[in-house]
Amino acid sequence: MAATFFHQPVAGLNGWGIDVPSFGSSRIFGKLLSTRLFFNSSYHKLQHPVLGSISHDSSTESSLILIRHGESMWNEKNLFTGCCDVPLTKRGVEEAIEAGKRISYIPVDLIFTSGLIRAKMTAMLAMTQHQEKKVPIIVHNESEQATLWSGVYSEKTTNQSIPVITTWQLNERMYGDLQGLNKKDIAEKYGKEQVREWRRSYDISPPNGESLEMCSRRAVAYFKDFIEPHLESGKHVMVAAHANSLRSIIMYLDRLTPQEVTSLEMSTGIPLLYIYKEGKFSSRGSPVGSTEAGVYAYTQVII
Ligand SMILES: O=C(O)[C@H](O)COP(=O)(O)O
């Protein structure tokens, strides 16, 4: 007779003990699942190749890493992508790995990504470079069965893992009728000014798509409801998402005005670090790579 191994999983939606929307409420901002947290911020002495050992006191501050996905196959073709689910190019893969090197010494307890493969690939590839060598595991909470079937039954393994929460609220802005069209062709057809307005204004939507303001309503609400509480509790969080979901989150973190956000650009695959302390976020720019003096995450050029 086969031995019975089955018992309560240590990890799975409830076992990770993380506050995320349950499968019953994943499409709306619903109740939080509050359970015990197995993850602890136990590693506080990670080595930066240039700066050496960096201490983090999780009781007083926590780190937030924001990263736009690496170059996607439609970025390469200069196509409006929005919520179309396309993968990274080889260059995008390399950018994600390089990003991972830049953040390899910053503690990460929890990862949030959009539901789109380019953000998930970026987060996973970046974590292959992390000094802690913990394994990022995507949390499947889309159904009760998915939760059960993805259970982990070893506490030791759970402690060597990082839960990855994927959520559509962090997706790229829905680009409406522009999705799949070439950005240069559309600028030639409708004029650069019109296209700039569709791409960078705060409250003007592309045809049948989301404005930055609309995107911000879901992305920032998710950030406040489901990400900020983890930072408050001392967890170190990485968010892998998209140009416009991140622009809206940065607008919130940096208190940018609708006018200021129009000139905020996000490069692919460049991580940005924020420190959360006593209810306030302070931007630390992009973590420095091992072979250079610094990088710039923001550029002004579009089209
Ligand atoms: O969805 C897209 O096309 C890009 O990821 C972001 O495009 P944008 O620079 O036009 O906002």
Coordinates of C-alpha atoms and ligand atoms in Angstrom, one line a residue:
M1 CA 0.0 0.0 0.0
A2 CA 1.3 3.4 -0.9
A3 CA 2.4 5.6 2.0
T4 CA 0.3 8.7 2.5
F5 CA 2.4 11.8 1.9
F6 CA -0.3 14.3 1.5
H7 CA -0.8 16.9 4.2
Q8 CA -1.1 20.6 4.2
P9 CA 1.2 22.3 1.8
V10 CA 3.7 24.6 3.3
A11 CA 3.6 26.9 0.2
G12 CA 0.7 27.5 -2.1
L13 CA -1.5 30.5 -1.9
N14 CA -2.2 30.2 1.8
G15 CA 1.0 28.5 2.7
W16 CA 3.2 31.4 1.5
G17 CA 1.1 33.4 3.9
I18 CA 1.1 36.4 1.5
D19 CA -1.6 38.9 1.2
V20 CA -2.9 38.8 -2.4
P21 CA -6.4 38.7 -3.8
S22 CA -7.9 35.2 -3.6
F23 CA -9.0 33.4 -6.8
G24 CA -12.5 34.4 -5.9
S25 CA -11.6 38.0 -6.0
S26 CA -8.7 38.2 -8.4
R27 CA -10.6 40.2 -11.0
I28 CA -11.7 42.9 -8.5
F29 CA -10.0 44.4 -5.5
G30 CA -11.5 42.1 -2.9
K31 CA -10.8 40.8 0.5
L32 CA -7.3 40.0 1.5
L33 CA -6.2 36.6 2.6
S34 CA -4.4 37.1 5.9
T35 CA -2.3 34.2 6.9
R36 CA 1.0 33.5 8.5
L37 CA 4.1 34.7 6.7
F38 CA 6.7 32.0 6.1
F39 CA 9.1 34.3 4.4
N40 CA 11.4 36.2 6.6
S41 CA 13.9 38.9 5.6
S42 CA 16.8 36.9 7.0
Y43 CA 19.5 38.0 4.6
H44 CA 20.8 41.4 5.3
K45 CA 24.4 41.2 4.3
L46 CA 24.5 40.9 0.6
Q47 CA 27.6 41.9 -1.4
H48 CA 27.6 44.6 -4.0
P49 CA 30.5 44.1 -6.4
V50 CA 31.6 47.8 -6.0
L51 CA 29.9 49.0 -2.8
G52 CA 30.6 45.9 -0.7
S53 CA 28.3 44.7 2.0
I54 CA 24.9 46.5 2.3
S55 CA 22.9 46.2 5.5
H56 CA 19.2 46.3 5.5
D57 CA 17.2 46.7 8.7
S58 CA 13.8 45.4 7.8
S59 CA 12.3 46.7 10.9
T60 CA 12.8 50.3 9.7
E61 CA 13.1 50.2 6.0
S62 CA 12.5 48.1 3.0
S63 CA 13.5 48.1 -0.7
L64 CA 11.3 48.4 -3.7
I65 CA 12.7 47.5 -7.1
L66 CA 10.8 48.5 -10.1
I67 CA 11.8 47.1 -13.5
R68 CA 10.3 47.5 -16.9
H69 CA 10.6 44.3 -18.9
G70 CA 13.5 43.8 -21.3
E71 CA 13.0 44.5 -25.0
S72 CA 10.1 42.5 -26.4
M73 CA 9.7 41.2 -30.0
W74 CA 7.2 44.0 -30.7
N75 CA 9.5 46.6 -29.2
E76 CA 12.0 45.5 -31.7
K77 CA 9.5 45.8 -34.5
N78 CA 8.3 49.2 -33.1
L79 CA 4.7 48.0 -32.8
F80 CA 2.2 49.2 -30.3
T81 CA 2.0 46.3 -27.9
G82 CA -0.3 47.1 -25.0
C83 CA -1.9 43.9 -23.6
C84 CA -0.7 41.7 -26.5
D85 CA 1.3 39.0 -24.8
V86 CA 4.7 38.8 -26.7
P87 CA 8.0 37.4 -25.5
L88 CA 11.4 39.1 -25.0
T89 CA 14.0 39.2 -27.8
K90 CA 17.5 37.8 -27.3
R91 CA 18.5 41.4 -26.4
G92 CA 15.6 41.6 -23.9
V93 CA 16.8 38.4 -22.3
E94 CA 20.3 39.9 -22.0
E95 CA 18.9 43.1 -20.5
A96 CA 16.9 41.1 -17.9
I97 CA 20.1 39.2 -17.0
E98 CA 22.1 42.4 -16.8
A99 CA 19.3 43.9 -14.6
G100 CA 19.6 40.9 -12.3
K101 CA 23.3 41.6 -11.9
R102 CA 22.6 45.2 -10.9
I103 CA 20.1 44.1 -8.2
S104 CA 21.8 40.8 -7.1
Y105 CA 22.9 42.3 -3.8
I106 CA 19.5 43.8 -2.9
P107 CA 17.2 41.6 -0.8
V108 CA 14.0 40.4 -2.5
D109 CA 11.3 38.7 -0.4
L110 CA 8.4 38.9 -2.8
I111 CA 8.0 39.6 -6.5
F112 CA 5.0 41.0 -8.3
T113 CA 4.7 40.9 -12.1
S114 CA 2.0 41.7 -14.6
G115 CA 0.2 38.8 -16.2
L116 CA 2.2 39.2 -19.4
I117 CA 5.1 36.9 -20.4
R118 CA 7.6 39.7 -21.1
A119 CA 7.4 40.9 -17.4
K120 CA 7.4 37.4 -16.1
M121 CA 10.4 36.4 -18.2
T122 CA 12.2 39.6 -17.0
A123 CA 11.6 38.9 -13.3
M124 CA 12.6 35.2 -13.6
L125 CA 15.8 35.9 -15.7
A126 CA 16.8 38.7 -13.3
M127 CA 16.5 36.4 -10.3
T128 CA 18.9 33.8 -11.9
Q129 CA 21.7 36.4 -11.0
H130 CA 20.7 37.0 -7.4
Q131 CA 23.3 36.2 -4.7
E132 CA 20.8 34.5 -2.5
K133 CA 20.0 31.8 -5.2
K134 CA 16.5 31.5 -4.0
V135 CA 14.0 30.1 -6.5
P136 CA 11.2 32.4 -7.7
I137 CA 8.0 30.4 -7.9
I138 CA 4.8 31.7 -9.6
V139 CA 1.9 31.5 -7.2
H140 CA -1.1 30.0 -9.0
N141 CA -4.3 31.3 -7.4
E142 CA -6.6 31.2 -10.5
S143 CA -8.6 28.4 -9.0
E144 CA -8.8 26.3 -5.9
Q145 CA -7.4 23.4 -7.8
A146 CA -4.5 25.4 -9.2
T147 CA -3.7 26.5 -5.6
L148 CA -3.8 22.9 -4.3
W149 CA -1.9 21.4 -7.2
S150 CA 1.0 23.9 -6.9
G151 CA 1.5 23.3 -3.2
V152 CA 5.0 22.8 -1.9
Y153 CA 5.4 20.3 1.0
S154 CA 8.8 21.2 2.4
E155 CA 9.3 24.1 4.8
K156 CA 13.0 24.1 3.9
T157 CA 12.2 24.4 0.2
T158 CA 9.7 27.1 0.9
N159 CA 12.3 29.1 2.8
Q160 CA 14.6 28.8 -0.2
S161 CA 11.9 30.3 -2.5
I162 CA 10.5 33.6 -3.5
P163 CA 6.7 33.8 -4.3
V164 CA 5.9 35.5 -7.5
I165 CA 2.5 37.1 -7.7
T166 CA 1.2 37.8 -11.2
T167 CA -1.7 40.2 -11.7
W168 CA -3.4 41.8 -14.7
Q169 CA -3.6 45.1 -12.9
L170 CA 0.1 45.6 -13.5
N171 CA -0.3 44.9 -17.3
E172 CA 0.7 47.5 -19.9
R173 CA -1.9 50.1 -20.7
M174 CA -4.4 48.6 -23.2
Y175 CA -3.5 50.3 -26.4
G176 CA -6.9 49.8 -28.1
D177 CA -7.1 50.0 -31.9
L178 CA -3.3 50.8 -32.1
Q179 CA -2.2 47.3 -30.8
G180 CA -0.2 45.6 -33.5
L181 CA 0.3 48.8 -35.6
N182 CA 3.7 50.3 -36.3
K183 CA 4.4 53.5 -34.3
K184 CA 6.2 55.2 -37.1
D185 CA 3.5 54.4 -39.7
I186 CA 0.9 55.7 -37.3
A187 CA 2.9 58.9 -36.7
E188 CA 3.1 59.4 -40.5
K189 CA -0.6 58.9 -40.9
Y190 CA -1.9 60.9 -37.9
G191 CA 1.0 63.3 -37.3
K192 CA 3.6 63.1 -34.5
E193 CA 1.7 65.4 -32.2
Q194 CA -1.4 63.3 -32.2
V195 CA 0.7 60.1 -31.6
R196 CA 2.6 61.8 -28.8
E197 CA -0.7 62.8 -27.2
W198 CA -1.9 59.2 -27.4
R199 CA 1.3 57.9 -26.0
R200 CA 2.3 60.4 -23.4
S201 CA -0.6 62.6 -22.3
Y202 CA -2.1 61.8 -18.9
D203 CA -5.8 61.8 -19.7
I204 CA -6.2 61.3 -23.5
S205 CA -6.8 57.7 -24.5
P206 CA -5.6 56.1 -27.7
P207 CA -8.7 55.1 -29.8
N208 CA -10.6 52.5 -27.7
G209 CA -7.7 52.1 -25.3
E210 CA -6.7 53.2 -21.9
S211 CA -5.2 56.6 -21.0
L212 CA -2.4 56.8 -18.5
E213 CA -5.0 58.0 -16.0
M214 CA -7.2 54.9 -16.6
C215 CA -4.2 52.6 -16.4
S216 CA -3.2 54.3 -13.2
R217 CA -6.6 53.7 -11.6
R218 CA -6.0 49.9 -11.6
A219 CA -2.2 49.8 -11.3
V220 CA -1.8 52.3 -8.5
A221 CA -4.9 50.9 -6.6
Y222 CA -3.3 47.5 -6.8
F223 CA 0.0 48.9 -5.6
K224 CA -1.6 50.6 -2.6
D225 CA -3.8 47.7 -1.7
F226 CA -1.5 44.7 -2.2
I227 CA 2.1 45.8 -2.5
E228 CA 2.5 48.7 -0.1
P229 CA 1.3 46.7 2.9
H230 CA 4.2 44.3 2.3
L231 CA 6.7 47.1 2.3
E232 CA 5.1 48.5 5.4
S233 CA 5.7 45.1 7.1
G234 CA 9.4 45.2 6.2
K235 CA 9.4 43.0 3.1
H236 CA 11.6 43.7 0.2
V237 CA 9.6 43.7 -3.0
M238 CA 10.4 43.6 -6.7
V239 CA 7.8 44.7 -9.3
A240 CA 8.4 43.7 -12.9
A241 CA 5.9 45.5 -15.2
H242 CA 5.6 47.9 -18.1
A243 CA 6.3 51.3 -19.3
N244 CA 2.9 52.8 -18.5
S245 CA 1.9 50.7 -15.5
L246 CA 5.2 51.7 -14.0
R247 CA 4.9 55.4 -15.1
S248 CA 1.7 55.6 -13.2
I249 CA 3.2 53.9 -10.1
I250 CA 6.3 56.3 -10.3
M251 CA 3.9 59.2 -10.7
Y252 CA 2.4 58.1 -7.3
L253 CA 5.7 57.4 -5.6
D254 CA 7.4 60.6 -6.8
R255 CA 4.2 62.8 -6.6
L256 CA 4.5 63.9 -10.2
T257 CA 1.9 66.1 -11.7
P258 CA -0.1 65.1 -14.8
Q259 CA 2.1 67.6 -16.7
E260 CA 5.4 66.2 -15.2
V261 CA 4.5 62.6 -16.0
T262 CA 4.3 63.4 -19.7
S263 CA 8.1 63.5 -20.0
L264 CA 8.7 60.4 -17.9
E265 CA 10.2 57.7 -20.0
M266 CA 11.1 54.1 -19.0
S267 CA 14.0 52.3 -20.6
T268 CA 13.6 48.5 -21.0
G269 CA 15.4 46.3 -18.5
I270 CA 16.7 49.1 -16.2
P271 CA 15.9 48.5 -12.5
L272 CA 15.0 51.4 -10.3
L273 CA 15.4 51.3 -6.5
Y274 CA 13.2 53.0 -3.9
I275 CA 13.6 52.8 -0.2
Y276 CA 10.4 52.7 1.9
K277 CA 10.8 54.2 5.3
E278 CA 8.3 55.4 7.8
G279 CA 5.6 55.7 5.2
K280 CA 7.7 57.5 2.7
F281 CA 9.4 56.5 -0.6
S282 CA 12.7 57.8 -1.6
S283 CA 14.1 57.2 -5.0
R284 CA 17.7 55.9 -5.2
G285 CA 17.8 55.8 -9.0
S286 CA 19.1 52.7 -10.7
P287 CA 21.5 50.4 -8.9
V288 CA 25.0 50.8 -10.2
G289 CA 26.4 47.9 -12.4
S290 CA 29.8 46.4 -11.6
T291 CA 31.5 48.0 -14.7
E292 CA 30.1 51.5 -14.9
A293 CA 29.7 54.6 -12.9
G294 CA 25.9 54.8 -13.2
V295 CA 23.0 54.6 -15.6
Y296 CA 20.1 56.7 -16.5
A297 CA 16.7 55.1 -16.5
Y298 CA 14.8 58.0 -18.0
T299 CA 15.2 59.2 -21.6
Q300 CA 13.3 61.9 -23.4
V301 CA 13.2 60.4 -26.9
I302 CA 10.1 58.7 -28.2
I303 CA 9.1 57.4 -31.7
Ligands
LIG1 O1 2.8 48.9 -25.4 C1 3.8 49.4 -26.0 O2 3.8 49.6 -27.2 C2 5.0 49.7 -25.2 O3 5.3 48.8 -24.3 C3 4.9 51.1 -24.5 O4 4.6 51.9 -25.5 P1 4.7 53.5 -25.4 O5 6.1 53.9 -25.3 O6 4.0 53.9 -26.6 O7 3.9 53.9 -24.2

